[in-house]
Amino acid sequence: MSALTLEAARRVVDGALAHARAAGFKPIAVLVLDAGGHPLAFAREDGASPGRWAIAHGKAHGAIMLGTGSRALMARAEAQAYFVAAANGALGGALVPVPGGVLLRAADGEVIGAVGVSGETSDNDEAAALAGAAAAGLRADPG
C-alpha cells in the first residue's frame, strides 16, 4: 500500500502554482487530499477569492469519493443528473463535477489522493492539476 506524503503533496501544489503563473492564469487555489479525503496541502494565491477552497475541495473530494476525475463526473452529471445530485447529497454537498479534480496514483495504479484546482476556467484548472502531479512525479488521472 502506497501513501501520499506531505512532501509530495506540497510538490503538487507548487507545481500547479508554477504552471498557472507560467501560463498567465488568474489567481488559483490548489488543494491536495489523501486517499481518505483528508487535506494534506493547500495554497490560495493572492487575489483568489476565498470560496476557491470549497470549490477545489469539491473537485478533489468528488474524485476521491467516486473514484474518478471530475471531468468524468461532469460527463456523468450530463448523462445521469439524478445520480450525481443524489451523490452530492450523500457527500454533504461536497461534489463539484467540473474539470479540475484529478486523481493521484502511485506507480502501481493505486489511488493515493487527489488534487483540486479552482480559479481559472475548468480546463485550465485541470491543466494546472496535471502539471502539479507531474511536478511531484505522480501519475494523474483526470477521468
mmCIF file of C-alpha atoms in Angstrom:
data_model
loop_
_atom_site.group_PDB
_atom_site.id
_atom_site.type_symbol
_atom_site.label_atom_id
_atom_site.label_comp_id
_atom_site.label_asym_id
_atom_site.label_seq_id
_atom_site.Cartn_x
_atom_site.Cartn_y
_atom_site.Cartn_z
ATOM 1 C CA MET A 1 0.000 0.000 0.000
ATOM 2 C CA SER A 2 1.352 3.396 -1.012
ATOM 3 C CA ALA A 3 0.678 6.672 0.722
ATOM 4 C CA LEU A 4 0.785 10.246 -0.446
ATOM 5 C CA THR A 5 3.345 12.117 1.648
ATOM 6 C CA LEU A 6 3.149 15.709 2.799
ATOM 7 C CA GLU A 7 6.303 16.440 0.819
ATOM 8 C CA ALA A 8 4.759 15.072 -2.389
ATOM 9 C CA ALA A 9 1.514 16.956 -1.737
ATOM 10 C CA ARG A 10 3.455 20.196 -1.381
ATOM 11 C CA ARG A 11 5.255 19.481 -4.663
ATOM 12 C CA VAL A 12 1.856 19.028 -6.331
ATOM 13 C CA VAL A 13 0.716 22.408 -5.014
ATOM 14 C CA ASP A 14 3.956 24.129 -6.020
ATOM 15 C CA GLY A 15 3.877 22.548 -9.484
ATOM 16 C CA ALA A 16 0.281 23.596 -10.089
ATOM 17 C CA LEU A 17 1.012 27.162 -8.974
ATOM 18 C CA ALA A 18 4.148 27.340 -11.139
ATOM 19 C CA HIS A 19 2.172 26.154 -14.163
ATOM 20 C CA ALA A 20 -0.559 28.721 -13.522
ATOM 21 C CA ARG A 21 1.946 31.566 -13.234
ATOM 22 C CA ALA A 22 3.847 30.499 -16.373
ATOM 23 C CA ALA A 23 0.565 30.271 -18.323
ATOM 24 C CA GLY A 24 -0.686 33.652 -17.077
ATOM 25 C CA PHE A 25 -3.748 32.224 -15.345
ATOM 26 C CA LYS A 26 -5.899 34.185 -12.936
ATOM 27 C CA PRO A 27 -5.086 33.506 -9.246
ATOM 28 C CA ILE A 28 -5.900 29.926 -8.289
ATOM 29 C CA ALA A 29 -6.317 27.745 -5.237
ATOM 30 C CA VAL A 30 -4.864 24.231 -5.055
ATOM 31 C CA LEU A 31 -5.867 21.539 -2.568
ATOM 32 C CA VAL A 32 -4.363 18.061 -2.229
ATOM 33 C CA LEU A 33 -6.286 15.324 -0.402
ATOM 34 C CA ASP A 34 -5.026 11.925 0.716
ATOM 35 C CA ALA A 35 -6.782 8.692 -0.259
ATOM 36 C CA GLY A 36 -9.221 9.090 2.632
ATOM 37 C CA GLY A 37 -10.248 12.574 1.512
ATOM 38 C CA HIS A 38 -8.295 14.447 4.201
ATOM 39 C CA PRO A 39 -6.428 17.672 3.329
ATOM 40 C CA LEU A 40 -2.643 17.417 3.103
ATOM 41 C CA ALA A 41 -1.639 20.673 1.413
ATOM 42 C CA PHE A 42 -3.378 23.842 0.280
ATOM 43 C CA ALA A 43 -2.477 27.223 -1.167
ATOM 44 C CA ARG A 44 -4.645 30.111 -2.323
ATOM 45 C CA GLU A 45 -2.845 32.741 -4.354
ATOM 46 C CA ASP A 46 -3.183 36.420 -3.560
ATOM 47 C CA GLY A 47 -6.258 37.663 -5.370
ATOM 48 C CA ALA A 48 -8.065 34.306 -5.482
ATOM 49 C CA SER A 49 -11.474 34.568 -3.884
ATOM 50 C CA PRO A 50 -11.977 32.835 -0.512
ATOM 51 C CA GLY A 51 -14.590 30.463 -1.929
ATOM 52 C CA ARG A 52 -11.967 28.833 -4.128
ATOM 53 C CA TRP A 53 -11.039 26.451 -1.264
ATOM 54 C CA ALA A 54 -14.539 24.973 -1.223
ATOM 55 C CA ILE A 55 -14.606 24.556 -4.996
ATOM 56 C CA ALA A 56 -11.122 22.989 -5.138
ATOM 57 C CA HIS A 57 -12.192 20.710 -2.280
ATOM 58 C CA GLY A 58 -15.397 19.701 -4.086
ATOM 59 C CA LYS A 59 -13.469 18.778 -7.222
ATOM 60 C CA ALA A 60 -10.833 16.703 -5.376
ATOM 61 C CA HIS A 61 -13.269 15.239 -2.835
ATOM 62 C CA GLY A 62 -15.689 14.099 -5.534
ATOM 63 C CA ALA A 63 -12.828 12.449 -7.415
ATOM 64 C CA ILE A 64 -11.675 10.526 -4.314
ATOM 65 C CA MET A 65 -15.141 9.550 -3.109
ATOM 66 C CA LEU A 66 -16.399 8.356 -6.502
ATOM 67 C CA GLY A 67 -13.074 7.032 -7.809
ATOM 68 C CA THR A 68 -12.889 9.091 -10.973
ATOM 69 C CA GLY A 69 -11.670 12.513 -12.015
ATOM 70 C CA SER A 70 -14.051 15.430 -12.039
ATOM 71 C CA ARG A 71 -14.042 15.617 -15.863
ATOM 72 C CA ALA A 72 -15.646 12.159 -15.910
ATOM 73 C CA LEU A 73 -18.024 13.279 -13.165
ATOM 74 C CA MET A 74 -19.139 16.162 -15.378
ATOM 75 C CA ALA A 75 -19.923 13.715 -18.192
ATOM 76 C CA ARG A 76 -21.820 11.550 -15.719
ATOM 77 C CA ALA A 77 -23.741 14.587 -14.443
ATOM 78 C CA GLU A 78 -24.776 15.364 -18.009
ATOM 79 C CA ALA A 79 -25.882 11.767 -18.613
ATOM 80 C CA GLN A 80 -27.227 10.915 -15.151
ATOM 81 C CA ALA A 81 -28.144 14.144 -13.412
ATOM 82 C CA TYR A 82 -30.233 12.418 -10.744
ATOM 83 C CA PHE A 83 -27.366 10.128 -9.728
ATOM 84 C CA VAL A 84 -24.876 12.986 -9.400
ATOM 85 C CA ALA A 85 -27.398 15.079 -7.465
ATOM 86 C CA ALA A 86 -28.010 12.149 -5.104
ATOM 87 C CA ALA A 87 -24.263 11.507 -4.732
ATOM 88 C CA ASN A 88 -23.738 15.188 -3.955
ATOM 89 C CA GLY A 89 -26.352 14.955 -1.219
ATOM 90 C CA ALA A 90 -24.797 11.778 0.168
ATOM 91 C CA LEU A 91 -21.410 13.518 0.225
ATOM 92 C CA GLY A 92 -22.748 16.501 2.145
ATOM 93 C CA GLY A 93 -22.778 18.795 -0.872
ATOM 94 C CA ALA A 94 -19.014 18.434 -1.346
ATOM 95 C CA LEU A 95 -19.047 17.429 -5.005
ATOM 96 C CA VAL A 96 -18.168 19.800 -7.845
ATOM 97 C CA PRO A 97 -18.478 17.854 -11.119
ATOM 98 C CA VAL A 98 -16.417 20.007 -13.477
ATOM 99 C CA PRO A 99 -12.801 19.562 -14.637
ATOM 100 C CA GLY A 100 -10.074 20.469 -12.177
ATOM 101 C CA GLY A 101 -10.241 17.451 -9.845
ATOM 102 C CA VAL A 102 -7.644 14.824 -10.698
ATOM 103 C CA LEU A 103 -6.902 11.500 -9.022
ATOM 104 C CA LEU A 104 -3.294 10.915 -7.982
ATOM 105 C CA ARG A 105 -1.995 7.378 -8.440
ATOM 106 C CA ALA A 106 1.103 5.529 -7.296
ATOM 107 C CA ALA A 107 3.290 3.779 -9.870
ATOM 108 C CA ASP A 108 1.224 0.595 -9.423
ATOM 109 C CA GLY A 109 -2.019 2.449 -10.203
ATOM 110 C CA GLU A 110 -3.311 2.624 -6.631
ATOM 111 C CA VAL A 111 -5.234 5.828 -5.850
ATOM 112 C CA ILE A 112 -3.235 7.690 -3.210
ATOM 113 C CA GLY A 113 -5.012 11.044 -3.300
ATOM 114 C CA ALA A 114 -6.465 13.786 -5.458
ATOM 115 C CA VAL A 115 -5.768 17.382 -6.332
ATOM 116 C CA GLY A 116 -8.411 20.023 -6.909
ATOM 117 C CA VAL A 117 -7.768 23.391 -8.541
ATOM 118 C CA SER A 118 -10.108 26.367 -8.799
ATOM 119 C CA GLY A 119 -9.792 29.934 -10.059
ATOM 120 C CA GLU A 120 -9.467 29.704 -13.832
ATOM 121 C CA THR A 121 -11.570 28.022 -16.494
ATOM 122 C CA SER A 122 -12.230 24.393 -15.644
ATOM 123 C CA ASP A 123 -9.931 23.199 -18.448
ATOM 124 C CA ASN A 124 -7.128 25.443 -17.177
ATOM 125 C CA ASP A 125 -7.748 24.287 -13.606
ATOM 126 C CA GLU A 126 -7.323 20.711 -14.822
ATOM 127 C CA ALA A 127 -4.134 21.622 -16.717
ATOM 128 C CA ALA A 128 -2.672 23.091 -13.517
ATOM 129 C CA ALA A 129 -3.667 19.972 -11.567
ATOM 130 C CA LEU A 130 -1.995 17.727 -14.143
ATOM 131 C CA ALA A 131 1.138 19.874 -14.084
ATOM 132 C CA GLY A 132 1.217 19.662 -10.293
ATOM 133 C CA ALA A 133 1.030 15.886 -10.377
ATOM 134 C CA ALA A 134 3.796 15.743 -12.967
ATOM 135 C CA ALA A 135 5.991 18.046 -10.865
ATOM 136 C CA ALA A 136 5.646 15.591 -7.978
ATOM 137 C CA GLY A 137 6.384 12.589 -10.196
ATOM 138 C CA LEU A 138 2.906 11.150 -9.694
ATOM 139 C CA ARG A 139 0.528 9.574 -12.182
ATOM 140 C CA ALA A 140 -2.500 11.778 -12.776
ATOM 141 C CA ASP A 141 -5.931 10.504 -13.749
ATOM 142 C CA PRO A 142 -8.355 13.241 -14.831
ATOM 143 C CA GLY A 143 -11.055 10.677 -15.572
#
